[in-house]
C-alpha cells in the first residue's frame, strides 16, 4: 500500500481465542506441542473441528510421543475459558472424538533424506512474508491494532475487569491512509460474547472504556471516529454452540490482514517440516529484516517449493517501489544471506520446540515473544552488506 496516492481506507479483522475457528486452531497446535515436546522429529498434520458439545480431531501423525487427545483438547478448551455449560460448550462435558493415521509413506519418502540438510519440502506451494514501517512491530497498522483490541478483550475477560464477557469475540479496524501512510482510524468494530443478564449500555460503556480507549493511541483517534459494538444488540450464543469451527479458516488474520500476499496454506497443527508453516515464518523473517535494515519502506517475499526438493524453485523479494535498491538486487542479497532449505529454516528459527500453541491466536507475526525467532532482526547488517550499502 505504501506509495499509493490519495486517501483511502484499508480494513483488517482479528478474532479472540474463543472464536470457534481459533478454538480449533489452538487444539491442533496443542496436539503438535505435546508431541514435539517429547519427540522433536514428530510429523504432525492435525485438523480439528468443534461444534455444539463436540471436539473432533483428525489427521496424520507419526511420532514416538504419547498423546492423550481427550486430555489435550479438554485442557485447551478450559484454558480458553469455556468452563460452564451455561455457555453451551465446556471442557468437562464436550465429547472428544479422533481419527488419526500415520503420515503418508509417499510424503515421508520426499521429506526424509540420508543427509539431513537435504531434507525435502513437505509439499508444493508458495508462501509469503511481509513487513512495513507502519508500526513498531513492522506490521500493517490495521491488523496490528485489530489484534491488540482482541488481546485486550480477552485480557479484560480473564482478569475480571469486564466480568460479563464470554470467550468469543471479533474486532475490526478501518485505517485511513494518505499517500500510503496511516493517518487515523476511521471506524472500529467490536463483537463480544456476553452473559445473558448484562445490559447493552453496560457492554458498550465497558468495551469503549476498557478495550478501545485503553488500546488505541490518541493520535489515531479524532472526533469523527465511528465505533460499532455488538450491533445486533445481543451476542449471548457464541463459540462452538453458535458456529462450527475448523482449523485453518482464519489464515488472513493469522498473517497480514489482507495487506500482504497469501499462498493459501494454513499454519496450525502442522509441524515445521511442512513449508506451509516454516517457509511462511522464514519469509516474514526475511521481510522484517529487509525493512529493519532500512533497505525498503515495505517488503514482500515469495518463496515456492516442490515436494521432496530442498531448494526453493523460486524466490522473489520486492519492495513495491520503496527500496534503496532494485528488486533484483534485493532478491540476490536474500539468496546470499539466507539458506532457504527446510533443514536450515527449521534450525535457524529453532522450530523443533513446543512453541506453536502460543502462536495460534492473535496473529503468527508481529509479537515479540522471545521464542518466535522469525520476529528477530539480527540479519540487517548482512543484508546491507550483500546489497553493498
mmCIF file of C-alpha atoms in Angstrom:
data_model
loop_
_atom_site.group_PDB
_atom_site.id
_atom_site.type_symbol
_atom_site.label_atom_id
_atom_site.label_comp_id
_atom_site.label_asym_id
_atom_site.label_seq_id
_atom_site.Cartn_x
_atom_site.Cartn_y
_atom_site.Cartn_z
ATOM 1 C CA UNK A 1 0.000 0.000 0.000
ATOM 2 C CA UNK A 2 2.909 2.359 0.626
ATOM 3 C CA UNK A 3 3.351 4.603 -2.365
ATOM 4 C CA UNK A 4 -0.361 4.694 -3.224
ATOM 5 C CA UNK A 5 -1.600 8.190 -3.975
ATOM 6 C CA UNK A 6 -4.520 9.984 -2.383
ATOM 7 C CA UNK A 7 -6.714 8.992 0.539
ATOM 8 C CA UNK A 8 -8.194 5.527 1.005
ATOM 9 C CA UNK A 9 -9.158 3.092 3.754
ATOM 10 C CA UNK A 10 -7.950 -0.416 4.490
ATOM 11 C CA UNK A 11 -9.672 -2.756 6.957
ATOM 12 C CA UNK A 12 -8.425 -5.829 8.829
ATOM 13 C CA UNK A 13 -10.104 -8.224 11.254
ATOM 14 C CA UNK A 14 -8.988 -10.205 14.300
ATOM 15 C CA UNK A 15 -10.788 -12.758 16.466
ATOM 16 C CA UNK A 16 -10.275 -13.863 20.059
ATOM 17 C CA UNK A 17 -9.099 -17.292 21.165
ATOM 18 C CA UNK A 18 -12.713 -18.153 21.994
ATOM 19 C CA UNK A 19 -13.855 -17.830 18.389
ATOM 20 C CA UNK A 20 -14.735 -21.364 17.223
ATOM 21 C CA UNK A 21 -12.155 -21.378 14.420
ATOM 22 C CA UNK A 22 -9.473 -20.317 16.895
ATOM 23 C CA UNK A 23 -10.572 -22.948 19.414
ATOM 24 C CA UNK A 24 -9.893 -25.456 16.638
ATOM 25 C CA UNK A 25 -6.523 -23.882 15.739
ATOM 26 C CA UNK A 26 -5.431 -23.865 19.374
ATOM 27 C CA UNK A 27 -6.339 -27.514 19.931
ATOM 28 C CA UNK A 28 -4.444 -28.525 16.784
ATOM 29 C CA UNK A 29 -1.340 -26.640 17.921
ATOM 30 C CA UNK A 30 -1.673 -28.017 21.463
ATOM 31 C CA UNK A 31 -1.546 -31.511 19.941
ATOM 32 C CA UNK A 32 1.561 -30.516 17.969
ATOM 33 C CA UNK A 33 3.271 -29.027 21.048
ATOM 34 C CA UNK A 34 2.513 -32.116 23.147
ATOM 35 C CA UNK A 35 4.185 -34.386 20.594
ATOM 36 C CA UNK A 36 7.094 -32.177 19.556
ATOM 37 C CA UNK A 37 7.982 -31.697 23.237
ATOM 38 C CA UNK A 38 8.528 -35.446 23.549
ATOM 39 C CA UNK A 39 9.783 -36.149 20.042
ATOM 40 C CA UNK A 40 11.174 -33.090 18.183
ATOM 41 C CA UNK A 41 11.069 -35.063 14.945
ATOM 42 C CA UNK A 42 7.321 -35.612 15.143
ATOM 43 C CA UNK A 43 5.472 -35.359 11.854
ATOM 44 C CA UNK A 44 2.071 -33.818 12.546
ATOM 45 C CA UNK A 45 -0.744 -32.680 10.280
ATOM 46 C CA UNK A 46 -3.621 -32.218 12.706
ATOM 47 C CA UNK A 47 -7.054 -30.787 11.899
ATOM 48 C CA UNK A 48 -9.747 -30.021 14.481
ATOM 49 C CA UNK A 49 -13.473 -29.394 14.186
ATOM 50 C CA UNK A 50 -15.540 -28.017 17.065
ATOM 51 C CA UNK A 51 -19.304 -27.721 17.218
ATOM 52 C CA UNK A 52 -22.048 -27.974 19.825
ATOM 53 C CA UNK A 53 -20.767 -30.332 22.521
ATOM 54 C CA UNK A 54 -18.138 -31.920 20.277
ATOM 55 C CA UNK A 55 -14.417 -31.760 19.501
ATOM 56 C CA UNK A 56 -13.262 -33.895 16.572
ATOM 57 C CA UNK A 57 -9.541 -34.269 15.882
ATOM 58 C CA UNK A 58 -8.311 -35.861 12.662
ATOM 59 C CA UNK A 59 -5.186 -36.003 10.570
ATOM 60 C CA UNK A 60 -1.881 -37.780 10.122
ATOM 61 C CA UNK A 61 0.697 -38.191 12.875
ATOM 62 C CA UNK A 62 3.953 -40.106 13.076
ATOM 63 C CA UNK A 63 5.647 -39.688 16.455
ATOM 64 C CA UNK A 64 7.201 -41.626 19.328
ATOM 65 C CA UNK A 65 5.441 -39.289 21.773
ATOM 66 C CA UNK A 66 2.436 -40.241 23.859
ATOM 67 C CA UNK A 67 -0.787 -38.387 23.214
ATOM 68 C CA UNK A 68 -3.995 -38.273 25.213
ATOM 69 C CA UNK A 69 -6.196 -36.484 22.706
ATOM 70 C CA UNK A 70 -9.110 -36.020 25.079
ATOM 71 C CA UNK A 71 -6.948 -34.504 27.821
ATOM 72 C CA UNK A 72 -5.150 -32.131 25.469
ATOM 73 C CA UNK A 73 -8.437 -30.961 23.968
ATOM 74 C CA UNK A 74 -10.156 -30.503 27.325
ATOM 75 C CA UNK A 75 -7.185 -28.651 28.843
ATOM 76 C CA UNK A 76 -7.112 -26.299 25.863
ATOM 77 C CA UNK A 77 -10.850 -25.599 25.987
ATOM 78 C CA UNK A 78 -10.595 -24.962 29.750
ATOM 79 C CA UNK A 79 -7.684 -22.535 29.299
ATOM 80 C CA UNK A 80 -9.640 -20.598 26.666
ATOM 81 C CA UNK A 81 -12.476 -20.157 29.137
ATOM 82 C CA UNK A 82 -15.297 -22.477 28.134
ATOM 83 C CA UNK A 83 -15.794 -23.774 31.644
ATOM 84 C CA UNK A 84 -19.559 -23.724 32.123
ATOM 85 C CA UNK A 85 -22.473 -25.455 30.436
ATOM 86 C CA UNK A 86 -24.243 -22.077 30.543
ATOM 87 C CA UNK A 87 -22.108 -21.136 27.529
ATOM 88 C CA UNK A 88 -23.323 -24.145 25.570
ATOM 89 C CA UNK A 89 -19.822 -25.603 25.397
ATOM 90 C CA UNK A 90 -17.485 -26.592 28.226
ATOM 91 C CA UNK A 91 -14.376 -28.656 28.726
ATOM 92 C CA UNK A 92 -15.918 -31.130 31.171
ATOM 93 C CA UNK A 93 -18.935 -32.255 29.155
ATOM 94 C CA UNK A 94 -17.901 -31.897 25.499
ATOM 95 C CA UNK A 95 -17.323 -35.160 23.655
ATOM 96 C CA UNK A 96 -13.859 -35.665 22.146
ATOM 97 C CA UNK A 97 -13.526 -37.934 19.110
ATOM 98 C CA UNK A 98 -10.459 -38.607 16.972
ATOM 99 C CA UNK A 99 -9.390 -40.303 13.781
ATOM 100 C CA UNK A 100 -5.628 -40.268 13.289
ATOM 101 C CA UNK A 101 -3.440 -42.113 10.797
ATOM 102 C CA UNK A 102 0.307 -42.175 10.178
ATOM 103 C CA UNK A 103 1.958 -39.765 7.770
ATOM 104 C CA UNK A 104 1.805 -40.998 4.187
ATOM 105 C CA UNK A 105 4.853 -43.062 3.221
ATOM 106 C CA UNK A 106 4.888 -41.239 -0.110
ATOM 107 C CA UNK A 107 5.285 -37.886 1.668
ATOM 108 C CA UNK A 108 7.829 -39.313 4.099
ATOM 109 C CA UNK A 109 9.954 -40.521 1.180
ATOM 110 C CA UNK A 110 10.200 -36.941 -0.080
ATOM 111 C CA UNK A 111 10.945 -35.329 3.289
ATOM 112 C CA UNK A 112 13.411 -37.754 4.845
ATOM 113 C CA UNK A 113 16.902 -37.847 3.396
ATOM 114 C CA UNK A 114 20.126 -39.642 4.323
ATOM 115 C CA UNK A 115 21.814 -36.237 4.634
ATOM 116 C CA UNK A 116 19.596 -34.155 6.977
ATOM 117 C CA UNK A 117 20.468 -30.850 5.312
ATOM 118 C CA UNK A 118 18.984 -32.177 2.071
ATOM 119 C CA UNK A 119 15.573 -32.693 3.696
ATOM 120 C CA UNK A 120 12.950 -32.078 1.044
ATOM 121 C CA UNK A 121 9.971 -29.769 1.339
ATOM 122 C CA UNK A 122 6.877 -31.458 2.756
ATOM 123 C CA UNK A 123 4.630 -30.162 -0.005
ATOM 124 C CA UNK A 124 4.494 -27.953 -3.065
ATOM 125 C CA UNK A 125 3.192 -24.406 -2.881
ATOM 126 C CA UNK A 126 4.093 -20.772 -2.378
ATOM 127 C CA UNK A 127 4.470 -18.848 0.862
ATOM 128 C CA UNK A 128 4.557 -15.116 1.517
ATOM 129 C CA UNK A 129 6.151 -12.846 4.087
ATOM 130 C CA UNK A 130 5.530 -9.155 4.587
ATOM 131 C CA UNK A 131 6.778 -6.223 6.661
ATOM 132 C CA UNK A 132 6.360 -2.456 6.584
ATOM 133 C CA UNK A 133 7.181 0.609 8.674
ATOM 134 C CA UNK A 134 3.628 1.446 9.705
ATOM 135 C CA UNK A 135 4.072 0.163 13.283
ATOM 136 C CA UNK A 136 6.873 -0.651 15.730
ATOM 137 C CA UNK A 137 6.294 -4.351 15.069
ATOM 138 C CA UNK A 138 6.785 -3.681 11.324
ATOM 139 C CA UNK A 139 3.268 -4.976 10.699
ATOM 140 C CA UNK A 140 0.457 -3.262 8.767
ATOM 141 C CA UNK A 141 -1.393 -0.913 11.095
ATOM 142 C CA UNK A 142 -4.957 -2.267 10.608
ATOM 143 C CA UNK A 143 -4.143 -5.849 11.609
ATOM 144 C CA UNK A 144 -1.749 -4.726 14.335
ATOM 145 C CA UNK A 145 -4.430 -2.700 16.114
ATOM 146 C CA UNK A 146 -7.164 -5.276 15.460
ATOM 147 C CA UNK A 147 -5.029 -7.902 17.238
ATOM 148 C CA UNK A 148 -4.308 -5.531 20.103
ATOM 149 C CA UNK A 149 -8.029 -4.981 20.576
ATOM 150 C CA UNK A 150 -8.695 -8.736 20.549
ATOM 151 C CA UNK A 151 -5.955 -9.376 23.094
ATOM 152 C CA UNK A 152 -7.293 -6.601 25.304
ATOM 153 C CA UNK A 153 -10.822 -8.020 25.016
ATOM 154 C CA UNK A 154 -9.539 -11.375 26.250
ATOM 155 C CA UNK A 155 -7.420 -9.755 28.980
ATOM 156 C CA UNK A 156 -10.360 -7.831 30.429
ATOM 157 C CA UNK A 157 -12.412 -11.036 30.447
ATOM 158 C CA UNK A 158 -9.820 -13.256 32.089
ATOM 159 C CA UNK A 159 -8.851 -10.624 34.672
ATOM 160 C CA UNK A 160 -12.487 -9.966 35.574
ATOM 161 C CA UNK A 161 -12.295 -6.301 34.543
ATOM 162 C CA UNK A 162 -15.352 -6.868 32.342
ATOM 163 C CA UNK A 163 -16.798 -9.877 34.133
ATOM 164 C CA UNK A 164 -19.797 -10.139 31.802
ATOM 165 C CA UNK A 165 -17.670 -11.141 28.802
ATOM 166 C CA UNK A 166 -17.530 -14.669 27.395
ATOM 167 C CA UNK A 167 -14.709 -16.129 25.260
ATOM 168 C CA UNK A 168 -15.957 -15.499 21.712
ATOM 169 C CA UNK A 169 -15.254 -12.167 20.061
ATOM 170 C CA UNK A 170 -14.163 -10.263 16.968
ATOM 171 C CA UNK A 171 -12.571 -6.907 16.275
ATOM 172 C CA UNK A 172 -12.141 -4.896 13.095
ATOM 173 C CA UNK A 173 -10.164 -1.751 12.337
ATOM 174 C CA UNK A 174 -10.538 0.520 9.302
ATOM 175 C CA UNK A 175 -7.461 2.701 8.868
ATOM 176 C CA UNK A 176 -7.441 5.812 6.730
ATOM 177 C CA UNK A 177 -4.308 6.342 4.637
ATOM 178 C CA UNK A 178 -2.961 9.439 2.979
ATOM 179 C CA UNK A 179 -0.420 8.850 0.214
ATOM 180 C CA UNK A 180 0.360 5.424 1.598
ATOM 181 C CA UNK A 181 0.745 6.485 5.253
ATOM 182 C CA UNK A 182 -1.747 5.633 8.035
ATOM 183 C CA UNK A 183 -3.123 8.865 9.493
ATOM 184 C CA UNK A 184 -6.220 7.951 11.538
ATOM 185 C CA UNK A 185 -8.656 5.182 12.379
ATOM 186 C CA UNK A 186 -11.997 5.761 10.696
ATOM 187 C CA UNK A 187 -14.000 3.041 12.438
ATOM 188 C CA UNK A 188 -13.670 0.238 14.952
ATOM 189 C CA UNK A 189 -15.940 -2.789 15.203
ATOM 190 C CA UNK A 190 -16.118 -4.997 18.306
ATOM 191 C CA UNK A 191 -18.395 -8.018 18.655
ATOM 192 C CA UNK A 192 -18.095 -9.524 22.134
ATOM 193 C CA UNK A 193 -19.945 -12.522 23.527
ATOM 194 C CA UNK A 194 -21.513 -11.748 26.906
ATOM 195 C CA UNK A 195 -23.635 -13.058 29.771
ATOM 196 C CA UNK A 196 -27.386 -13.055 29.327
ATOM 197 C CA UNK A 197 -28.174 -10.637 32.148
ATOM 198 C CA UNK A 198 -25.938 -7.676 31.303
ATOM 199 C CA UNK A 199 -27.456 -4.609 29.649
ATOM 200 C CA UNK A 200 -26.341 -3.328 26.254
ATOM 201 C CA UNK A 201 -25.451 0.035 27.818
ATOM 202 C CA UNK A 202 -23.015 -1.649 30.236
ATOM 203 C CA UNK A 203 -21.466 -3.683 27.433
ATOM 204 C CA UNK A 204 -20.968 -0.626 25.221
ATOM 205 C CA UNK A 205 -19.615 1.577 28.005
ATOM 206 C CA UNK A 206 -17.276 -1.135 29.313
ATOM 207 C CA UNK A 207 -15.816 -2.029 25.922
ATOM 208 C CA UNK A 208 -15.331 1.592 24.904
ATOM 209 C CA UNK A 209 -13.555 2.461 28.147
ATOM 210 C CA UNK A 210 -11.576 -0.691 28.948
ATOM 211 C CA UNK A 211 -10.860 -2.062 25.477
ATOM 212 C CA UNK A 212 -10.948 0.605 22.762
ATOM 213 C CA UNK A 213 -9.681 3.728 24.532
ATOM 214 C CA UNK A 214 -7.275 1.633 26.607
ATOM 215 C CA UNK A 215 -5.665 0.256 23.443
ATOM 216 C CA UNK A 216 -5.731 2.702 20.535
ATOM 217 C CA UNK A 217 -3.225 5.618 20.613
ATOM 218 C CA UNK A 218 -4.799 9.053 20.962
ATOM 219 C CA UNK A 219 -3.091 10.361 17.842
ATOM 220 C CA UNK A 220 -5.094 7.916 15.704
ATOM 221 C CA UNK A 221 -8.461 8.932 17.165
ATOM 222 C CA UNK A 222 -10.438 12.060 16.358
ATOM 223 C CA UNK A 223 -13.999 13.302 16.754
ATOM 224 C CA UNK A 224 -15.044 11.525 13.556
ATOM 225 C CA UNK A 225 -14.178 8.035 14.820
ATOM 226 C CA UNK A 226 -17.105 5.646 14.379
ATOM 227 C CA UNK A 227 -17.460 2.817 16.904
ATOM 228 C CA UNK A 228 -19.698 -0.214 16.352
ATOM 229 C CA UNK A 229 -20.201 -2.553 19.335
ATOM 230 C CA UNK A 230 -22.451 -5.627 19.180
ATOM 231 C CA UNK A 231 -24.566 -4.013 16.505
ATOM 232 C CA UNK A 232 -27.409 -6.564 16.739
ATOM 233 C CA UNK A 233 -27.707 -5.638 20.422
ATOM 234 C CA UNK A 234 -27.172 -9.200 21.659
ATOM 235 C CA UNK A 235 -24.349 -11.787 21.460
ATOM 236 C CA UNK A 236 -25.063 -14.459 24.082
ATOM 237 C CA UNK A 237 -24.951 -17.547 21.866
ATOM 238 C CA UNK A 238 -21.387 -17.877 20.597
ATOM 239 C CA UNK A 239 -18.383 -20.147 20.430
ATOM 240 C CA UNK A 240 -18.884 -23.691 19.098
ATOM 241 C CA UNK A 241 -22.569 -23.532 20.083
ATOM 242 C CA UNK A 242 -23.139 -20.610 17.750
ATOM 243 C CA UNK A 243 -20.914 -21.652 14.862
ATOM 244 C CA UNK A 244 -18.906 -24.674 13.747
ATOM 245 C CA UNK A 245 -15.162 -24.031 13.960
ATOM 246 C CA UNK A 246 -12.363 -25.603 11.930
ATOM 247 C CA UNK A 247 -8.593 -25.411 11.820
ATOM 248 C CA UNK A 248 -7.194 -23.133 9.159
ATOM 249 C CA UNK A 249 -10.155 -20.872 8.450
ATOM 250 C CA UNK A 250 -8.573 -17.652 9.718
ATOM 251 C CA UNK A 251 -5.479 -17.552 7.522
ATOM 252 C CA UNK A 252 -5.736 -13.853 6.643
ATOM 253 C CA UNK A 253 -5.903 -12.664 10.253
ATOM 254 C CA UNK A 254 -3.112 -15.169 11.016
ATOM 255 C CA UNK A 255 -0.837 -13.233 8.654
ATOM 256 C CA UNK A 256 -1.135 -9.618 7.456
ATOM 257 C CA UNK A 257 -4.835 -8.848 7.496
ATOM 258 C CA UNK A 258 -5.046 -8.934 3.706
ATOM 259 C CA UNK A 259 -2.319 -6.376 3.055
ATOM 260 C CA UNK A 260 0.367 -8.896 2.116
ATOM 261 C CA UNK A 261 0.067 -11.868 -0.231
ATOM 262 C CA UNK A 262 -1.023 -15.315 0.947
ATOM 263 C CA UNK A 263 -0.253 -18.693 -0.594
ATOM 264 C CA UNK A 264 -3.408 -20.310 0.807
ATOM 265 C CA UNK A 265 -1.825 -22.733 3.291
ATOM 266 C CA UNK A 266 -2.843 -22.746 6.946
ATOM 267 C CA UNK A 267 -0.331 -22.975 9.809
ATOM 268 C CA UNK A 268 -1.901 -24.542 12.902
ATOM 269 C CA UNK A 269 -1.481 -28.258 13.505
ATOM 270 C CA UNK A 270 1.462 -28.567 11.107
ATOM 271 C CA UNK A 271 4.981 -29.479 12.210
ATOM 272 C CA UNK A 272 7.839 -27.395 10.745
ATOM 273 C CA UNK A 273 8.679 -29.911 8.020
ATOM 274 C CA UNK A 274 5.563 -28.519 6.346
ATOM 275 C CA UNK A 275 6.783 -25.486 4.427
ATOM 276 C CA UNK A 276 3.269 -24.027 4.551
ATOM 277 C CA UNK A 277 4.274 -23.051 8.068
ATOM 278 C CA UNK A 278 8.061 -22.928 8.319
ATOM 279 C CA UNK A 279 8.706 -21.185 4.987
ATOM 280 C CA UNK A 280 5.984 -18.615 5.738
ATOM 281 C CA UNK A 281 7.770 -17.906 9.029
ATOM 282 C CA UNK A 282 11.045 -17.611 7.139
ATOM 283 C CA UNK A 283 9.508 -15.252 4.607
ATOM 284 C CA UNK A 284 8.328 -12.983 7.437
ATOM 285 C CA UNK A 285 11.811 -13.120 8.995
ATOM 286 C CA UNK A 286 13.387 -12.059 5.710
ATOM 287 C CA UNK A 287 10.879 -9.279 5.012
ATOM 288 C CA UNK A 288 11.185 -7.894 8.538
ATOM 289 C CA UNK A 289 14.979 -7.799 8.321
ATOM 290 C CA UNK A 290 14.872 -6.055 4.950
ATOM 291 C CA UNK A 291 12.670 -3.302 6.387
ATOM 292 C CA UNK A 292 14.572 -3.122 9.690
ATOM 293 C CA UNK A 293 17.782 -2.677 7.667
ATOM 294 C CA UNK A 294 16.207 0.428 6.044
ATOM 295 C CA UNK A 295 16.523 -1.191 2.649
ATOM 296 C CA UNK A 296 12.822 -0.563 1.968
ATOM 297 C CA UNK A 297 9.723 1.042 3.456
ATOM 298 C CA UNK A 298 7.908 -2.224 2.874
ATOM 299 C CA UNK A 299 8.901 -5.661 1.670
ATOM 300 C CA UNK A 300 7.090 -8.722 0.395
ATOM 301 C CA UNK A 301 8.815 -12.081 -0.009
ATOM 302 C CA UNK A 302 7.521 -15.026 -2.002
ATOM 303 C CA UNK A 303 9.067 -18.486 -1.708
ATOM 304 C CA UNK A 304 7.927 -21.507 -3.723
ATOM 305 C CA UNK A 305 8.712 -25.185 -3.134
ATOM 306 C CA UNK A 306 8.050 -28.584 -4.641
ATOM 307 C CA UNK A 307 7.635 -31.724 -2.537
ATOM 308 C CA UNK A 308 10.819 -33.690 -1.945
ATOM 309 C CA UNK A 309 13.163 -30.933 -3.167
ATOM 310 C CA UNK A 310 15.224 -28.931 -0.671
ATOM 311 C CA UNK A 311 15.906 -25.684 -2.519
ATOM 312 C CA UNK A 312 13.006 -23.374 -3.351
ATOM 313 C CA UNK A 313 12.080 -23.371 -7.023
ATOM 314 C CA UNK A 314 11.601 -19.605 -6.967
ATOM 315 C CA UNK A 315 12.407 -16.654 -4.721
ATOM 316 C CA UNK A 316 11.069 -13.130 -5.163
ATOM 317 C CA UNK A 317 11.760 -10.160 -2.916
ATOM 318 C CA UNK A 318 10.015 -6.914 -3.782
ATOM 319 C CA UNK A 319 9.920 -3.516 -2.118
ATOM 320 C CA UNK A 320 6.912 -2.447 -4.218
ATOM 321 C CA UNK A 321 8.877 0.564 -5.372
ATOM 322 C CA UNK A 322 10.042 1.694 -1.916
ATOM 323 C CA UNK A 323 13.549 0.221 -1.870
ATOM 324 C CA UNK A 324 17.025 1.710 -1.810
ATOM 325 C CA UNK A 325 17.988 -0.922 -4.376
ATOM 326 C CA UNK A 326 16.012 -2.652 -7.105
ATOM 327 C CA UNK A 327 14.102 -5.890 -6.519
ATOM 328 C CA UNK A 328 16.650 -7.996 -8.402
ATOM 329 C CA UNK A 329 19.428 -6.813 -6.096
ATOM 330 C CA UNK A 330 17.232 -7.430 -3.036
ATOM 331 C CA UNK A 331 16.405 -10.949 -4.209
ATOM 332 C CA UNK A 332 20.058 -11.777 -4.887
ATOM 333 C CA UNK A 333 21.029 -10.440 -1.457
ATOM 334 C CA UNK A 334 18.400 -12.577 0.257
ATOM 335 C CA UNK A 335 19.563 -15.704 -1.540
ATOM 336 C CA UNK A 336 23.122 -14.895 -0.486
ATOM 337 C CA UNK A 337 22.336 -14.254 3.190
ATOM 338 C CA UNK A 338 19.669 -16.891 3.948
ATOM 339 C CA UNK A 339 19.739 -20.652 3.398
ATOM 340 C CA UNK A 340 16.182 -21.415 2.343
ATOM 341 C CA UNK A 341 16.324 -25.202 2.522
ATOM 342 C CA UNK A 342 13.813 -26.621 5.059
ATOM 343 C CA UNK A 343 16.504 -28.131 7.299
ATOM 344 C CA UNK A 344 18.201 -24.738 7.744
ATOM 345 C CA UNK A 345 14.929 -22.859 8.129
ATOM 346 C CA UNK A 346 13.970 -25.189 10.980
ATOM 347 C CA UNK A 347 17.452 -24.986 12.506
ATOM 348 C CA UNK A 348 17.908 -21.213 12.233
ATOM 349 C CA UNK A 349 14.413 -20.380 13.511
ATOM 350 C CA UNK A 350 14.625 -23.076 16.218
ATOM 351 C CA UNK A 351 11.289 -24.603 15.257
ATOM 352 C CA UNK A 352 11.576 -28.052 16.844
ATOM 353 C CA UNK A 353 10.216 -26.778 20.146
ATOM 354 C CA UNK A 354 6.715 -26.687 21.685
ATOM 355 C CA UNK A 355 6.095 -23.027 20.839
ATOM 356 C CA UNK A 356 3.162 -23.303 18.493
ATOM 357 C CA UNK A 357 0.108 -23.151 20.760
ATOM 358 C CA UNK A 358 1.121 -19.601 21.693
ATOM 359 C CA UNK A 359 1.281 -18.644 18.020
ATOM 360 C CA UNK A 360 -2.212 -19.924 17.209
ATOM 361 C CA UNK A 361 -4.147 -16.798 18.278
ATOM 362 C CA UNK A 362 -3.719 -13.040 17.732
ATOM 363 C CA UNK A 363 -1.519 -13.492 14.682
ATOM 364 C CA UNK A 364 1.591 -15.524 13.987
ATOM 365 C CA UNK A 365 3.539 -12.352 13.215
ATOM 366 C CA UNK A 366 4.215 -9.061 14.941
ATOM 367 C CA UNK A 367 4.529 -10.288 18.541
ATOM 368 C CA UNK A 368 7.842 -10.024 20.349
ATOM 369 C CA UNK A 369 7.723 -13.411 22.036
ATOM 370 C CA UNK A 370 11.411 -14.381 22.533
ATOM 371 C CA UNK A 371 10.684 -17.876 21.208
ATOM 372 C CA UNK A 372 9.343 -16.514 17.931
ATOM 373 C CA UNK A 373 12.732 -16.306 16.246
ATOM 374 C CA UNK A 374 11.151 -15.214 12.976
ATOM 375 C CA UNK A 375 10.474 -11.834 14.602
ATOM 376 C CA UNK A 376 14.146 -11.115 15.305
ATOM 377 C CA UNK A 377 16.050 -8.524 13.266
ATOM 378 C CA UNK A 378 19.547 -9.952 13.546
ATOM 379 C CA UNK A 379 20.333 -10.170 9.821
ATOM 380 C CA UNK A 380 20.174 -6.488 8.951
ATOM 381 C CA UNK A 381 23.911 -5.887 8.647
ATOM 382 C CA UNK A 382 24.410 -8.969 6.476
ATOM 383 C CA UNK A 383 21.651 -7.788 4.154
ATOM 384 C CA UNK A 384 23.095 -4.277 3.874
ATOM 385 C CA UNK A 385 26.500 -5.727 3.109
ATOM 386 C CA UNK A 386 25.045 -8.034 0.458
ATOM 387 C CA UNK A 387 23.259 -5.052 -1.114
ATOM 388 C CA UNK A 388 26.568 -3.105 -0.997
ATOM 389 C CA UNK A 389 25.078 -0.379 1.192
#
